[in-house]
GROMACS .gro file of C-alpha atoms in nm:
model
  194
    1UNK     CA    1   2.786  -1.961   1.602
    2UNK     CA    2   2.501  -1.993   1.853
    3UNK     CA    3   2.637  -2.251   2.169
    4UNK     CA    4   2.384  -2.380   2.371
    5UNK     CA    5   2.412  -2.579   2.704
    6UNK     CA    6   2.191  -2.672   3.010
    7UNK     CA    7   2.271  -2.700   3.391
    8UNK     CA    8   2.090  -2.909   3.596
    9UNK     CA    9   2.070  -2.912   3.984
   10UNK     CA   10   2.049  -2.714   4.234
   11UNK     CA   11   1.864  -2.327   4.152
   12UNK     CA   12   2.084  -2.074   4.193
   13UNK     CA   13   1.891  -1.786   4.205
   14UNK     CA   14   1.979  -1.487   3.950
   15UNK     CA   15   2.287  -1.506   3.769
   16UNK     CA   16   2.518  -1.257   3.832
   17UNK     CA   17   2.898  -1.403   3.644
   18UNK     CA   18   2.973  -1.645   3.438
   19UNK     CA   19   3.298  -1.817   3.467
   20UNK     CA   20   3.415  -1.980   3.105
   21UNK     CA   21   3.767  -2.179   3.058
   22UNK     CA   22   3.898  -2.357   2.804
   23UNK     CA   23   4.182  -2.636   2.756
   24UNK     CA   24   4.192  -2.630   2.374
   25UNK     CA   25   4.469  -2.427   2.244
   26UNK     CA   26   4.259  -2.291   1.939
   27UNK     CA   27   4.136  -1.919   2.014
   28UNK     CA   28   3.814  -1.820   2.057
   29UNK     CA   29   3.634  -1.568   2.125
   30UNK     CA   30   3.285  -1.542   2.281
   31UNK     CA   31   3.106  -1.190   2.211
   32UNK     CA   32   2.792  -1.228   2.445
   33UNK     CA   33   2.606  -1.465   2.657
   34UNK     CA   34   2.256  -1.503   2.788
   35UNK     CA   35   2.137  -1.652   3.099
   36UNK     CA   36   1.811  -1.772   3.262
   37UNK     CA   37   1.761  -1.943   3.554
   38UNK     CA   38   1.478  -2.254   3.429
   39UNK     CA   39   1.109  -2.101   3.418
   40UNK     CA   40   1.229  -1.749   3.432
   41UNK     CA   41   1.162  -1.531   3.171
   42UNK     CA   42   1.438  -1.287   3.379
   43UNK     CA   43   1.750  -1.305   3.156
   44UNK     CA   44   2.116  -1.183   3.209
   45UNK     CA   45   2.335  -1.049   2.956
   46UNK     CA   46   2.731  -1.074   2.957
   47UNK     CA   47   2.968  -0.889   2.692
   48UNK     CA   48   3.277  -0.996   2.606
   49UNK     CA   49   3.542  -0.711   2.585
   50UNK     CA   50   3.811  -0.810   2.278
   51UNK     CA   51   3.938  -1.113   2.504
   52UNK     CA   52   4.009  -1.450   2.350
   53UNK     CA   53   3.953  -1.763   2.531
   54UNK     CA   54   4.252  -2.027   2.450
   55UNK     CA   55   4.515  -2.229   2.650
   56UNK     CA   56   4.777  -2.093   2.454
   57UNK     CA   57   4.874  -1.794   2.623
   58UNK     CA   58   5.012  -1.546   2.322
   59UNK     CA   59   4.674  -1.678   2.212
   60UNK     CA   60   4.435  -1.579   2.503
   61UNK     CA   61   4.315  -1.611   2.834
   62UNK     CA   62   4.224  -1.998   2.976
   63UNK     CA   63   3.990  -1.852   3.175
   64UNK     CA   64   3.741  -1.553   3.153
   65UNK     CA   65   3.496  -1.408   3.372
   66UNK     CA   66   3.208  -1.234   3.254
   67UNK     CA   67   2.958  -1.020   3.486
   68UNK     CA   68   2.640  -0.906   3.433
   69UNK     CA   69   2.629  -0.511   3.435
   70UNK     CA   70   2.314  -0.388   3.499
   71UNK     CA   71   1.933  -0.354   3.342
   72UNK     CA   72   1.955  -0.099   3.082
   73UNK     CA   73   1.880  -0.176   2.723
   74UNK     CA   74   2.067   0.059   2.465
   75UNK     CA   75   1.975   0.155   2.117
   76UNK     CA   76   2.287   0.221   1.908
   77UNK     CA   77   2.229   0.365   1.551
   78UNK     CA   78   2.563   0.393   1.311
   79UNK     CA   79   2.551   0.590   1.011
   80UNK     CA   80   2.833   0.505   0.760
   81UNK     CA   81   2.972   0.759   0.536
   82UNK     CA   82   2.898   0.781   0.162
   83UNK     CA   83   3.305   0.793   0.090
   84UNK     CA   84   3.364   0.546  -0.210
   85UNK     CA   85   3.598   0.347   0.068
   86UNK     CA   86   3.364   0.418   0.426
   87UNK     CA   87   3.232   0.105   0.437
   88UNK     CA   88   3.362  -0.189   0.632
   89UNK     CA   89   3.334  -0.593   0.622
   90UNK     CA   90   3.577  -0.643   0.926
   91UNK     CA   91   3.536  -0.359   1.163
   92UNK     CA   92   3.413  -0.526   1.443
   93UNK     CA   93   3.359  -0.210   1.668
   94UNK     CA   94   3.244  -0.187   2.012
   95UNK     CA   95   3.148   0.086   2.225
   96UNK     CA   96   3.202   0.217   2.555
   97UNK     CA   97   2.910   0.498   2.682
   98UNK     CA   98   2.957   0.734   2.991
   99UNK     CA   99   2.717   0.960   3.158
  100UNK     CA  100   2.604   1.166   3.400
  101UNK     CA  101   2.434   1.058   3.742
  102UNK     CA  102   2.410   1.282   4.006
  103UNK     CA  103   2.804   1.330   4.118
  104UNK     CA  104   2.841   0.967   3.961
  105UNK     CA  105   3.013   0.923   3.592
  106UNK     CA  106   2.865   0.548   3.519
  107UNK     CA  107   2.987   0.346   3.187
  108UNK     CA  108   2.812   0.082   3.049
  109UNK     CA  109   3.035  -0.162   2.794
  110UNK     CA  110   2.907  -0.313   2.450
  111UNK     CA  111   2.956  -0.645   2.294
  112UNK     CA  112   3.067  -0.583   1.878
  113UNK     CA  113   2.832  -0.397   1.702
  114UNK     CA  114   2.705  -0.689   1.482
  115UNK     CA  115   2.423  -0.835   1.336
  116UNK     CA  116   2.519  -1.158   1.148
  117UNK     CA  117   2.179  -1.148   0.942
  118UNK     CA  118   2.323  -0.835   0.738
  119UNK     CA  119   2.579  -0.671   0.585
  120UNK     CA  120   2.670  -0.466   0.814
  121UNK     CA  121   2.876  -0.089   0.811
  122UNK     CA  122   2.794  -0.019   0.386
  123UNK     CA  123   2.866   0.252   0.230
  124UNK     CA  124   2.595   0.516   0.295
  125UNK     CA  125   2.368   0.311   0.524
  126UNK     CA  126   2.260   0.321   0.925
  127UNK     CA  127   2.253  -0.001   1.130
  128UNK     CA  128   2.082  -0.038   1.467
  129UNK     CA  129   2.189  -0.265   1.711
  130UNK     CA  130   2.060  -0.338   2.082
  131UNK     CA  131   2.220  -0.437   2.416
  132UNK     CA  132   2.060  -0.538   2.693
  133UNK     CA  133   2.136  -0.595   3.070
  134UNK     CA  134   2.381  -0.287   3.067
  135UNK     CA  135   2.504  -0.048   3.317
  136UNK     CA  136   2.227   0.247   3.339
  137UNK     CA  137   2.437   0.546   3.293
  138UNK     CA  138   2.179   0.839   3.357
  139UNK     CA  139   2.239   1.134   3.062
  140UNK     CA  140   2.470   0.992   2.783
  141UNK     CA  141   2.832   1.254   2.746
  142UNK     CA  142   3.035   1.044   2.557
  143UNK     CA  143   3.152   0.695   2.365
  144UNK     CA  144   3.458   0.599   2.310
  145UNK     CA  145   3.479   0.354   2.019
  146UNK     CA  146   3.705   0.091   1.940
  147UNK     CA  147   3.799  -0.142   1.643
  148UNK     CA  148   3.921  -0.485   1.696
  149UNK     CA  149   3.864  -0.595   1.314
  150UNK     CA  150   4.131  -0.588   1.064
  151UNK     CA  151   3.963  -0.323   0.854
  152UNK     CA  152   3.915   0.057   0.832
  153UNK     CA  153   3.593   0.230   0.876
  154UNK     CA  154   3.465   0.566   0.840
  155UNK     CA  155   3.147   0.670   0.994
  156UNK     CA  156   2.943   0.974   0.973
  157UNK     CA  157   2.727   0.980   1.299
  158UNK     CA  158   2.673   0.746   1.600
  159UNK     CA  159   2.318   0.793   1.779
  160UNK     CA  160   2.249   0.652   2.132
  161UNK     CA  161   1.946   0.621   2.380
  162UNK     CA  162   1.901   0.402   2.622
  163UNK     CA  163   1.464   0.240   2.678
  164UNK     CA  164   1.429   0.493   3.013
  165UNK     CA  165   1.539   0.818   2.821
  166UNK     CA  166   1.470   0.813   2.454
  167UNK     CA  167   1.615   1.135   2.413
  168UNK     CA  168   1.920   1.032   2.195
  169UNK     CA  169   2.268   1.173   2.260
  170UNK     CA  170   2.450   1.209   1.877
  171UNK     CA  171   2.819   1.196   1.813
  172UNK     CA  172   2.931   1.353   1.486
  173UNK     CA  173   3.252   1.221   1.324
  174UNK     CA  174   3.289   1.610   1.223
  175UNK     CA  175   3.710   1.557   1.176
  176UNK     CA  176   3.655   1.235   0.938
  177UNK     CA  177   3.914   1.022   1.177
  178UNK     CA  178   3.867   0.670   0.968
  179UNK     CA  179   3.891   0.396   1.280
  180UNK     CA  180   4.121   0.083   1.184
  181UNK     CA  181   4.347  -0.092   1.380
  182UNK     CA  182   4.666  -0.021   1.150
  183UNK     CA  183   4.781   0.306   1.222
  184UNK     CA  184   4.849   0.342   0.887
  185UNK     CA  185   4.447   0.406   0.779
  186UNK     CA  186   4.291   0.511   1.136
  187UNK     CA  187   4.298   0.521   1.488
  188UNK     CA  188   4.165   0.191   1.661
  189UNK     CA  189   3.966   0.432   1.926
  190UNK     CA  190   3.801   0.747   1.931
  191UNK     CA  191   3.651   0.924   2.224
  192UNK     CA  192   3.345   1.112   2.133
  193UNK     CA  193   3.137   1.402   2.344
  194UNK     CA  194   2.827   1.584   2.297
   0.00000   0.00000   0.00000
């Protein structure tokens, strides 16, 4: 679902955080958010990290805060594997990349990998999904994946570049470790390195 609202008032300037709360005591959970100040074409991008938004709290937070990270956009490219059972309807994964700049080991922090016009994670295929407004990490080492969904998944290859170095950094799945958040099927993260 797609929520839109408007502020009006006094400009701001750039938006750096966004501060949501909530009194209803139904979870929810936001993945990302865009803002503009009005007449900009300057937008900031905020990712949720797995956090629910409710009043109830075994349920969630009542109150999240949400910074912006930085300018970078990242390409992420997921091949699934061609096992009869690889393929995933409730993954929901979400990545975490670190590099290398300088002395400095930067990580930038995805939303879910997700594109609610497809199907995403089938058997045999590669999605591509994009992420804007993230933390410029310089040469991409590693990701560390996560699952949040209630499924198992079993991917082949993930392939990452960010807009200022299309050189992409690859990370095989060489030992086959299925991700799922039941123990029983996978592990719900896996730290990758090239």
């Amino acid at each position: 679902a797609v929520v839109s609202t408007q502020s009006t008032g006094e400009d701001i300037g750039k938006i750096k955080c966004l501060i949501l709360s909530t009194n209803s005591r139904d979870k929810w959970m936001l993945d990302k958010a865009v803002a503009w100040r009005s007449g900009s074409t300057e937008k900031s991008y905020f990712y949720n990290q797995g956090t629910f938004l409710s009043s109830e709290p075994r349920e969630g937070v009542s109150q999240l805060k949400l910074c912006e990270q930085g300018t970078q956009t990242y390409y992420i490219t997921t091949t699934t594997s061609t096992d009869r059972d690889g393929g995933s309807d409730n993954i929901y994964p979400r990545l975490r990349i670190s590099g290398k700049i300088g002395k400095k080991n930067p990580t930038a922090m995805t939303g879910y990998l997700f594109d609610p016009r497809r199907n995403n994670f089938e058997k045999g295929r590669q999605d591509t999904f994009v992420f804007q407004g993230l933390t410029d990490v310089g040469r991409i080492k590693c990701i560390e994946i996560t699952a949040d969904g209630d499924d198992k998944w079993l991917f082949e290859m993930i392939e990452v570049h960010s807009q200022d170095r299309r050189h992409p950094a690859y990370f095989r799945n060489e030992q086959e470790v299925w991700l799922s958040t039941d123990p029983r099927e996978g592990v719900s993260t896996l730290k990758l390195c090239s």
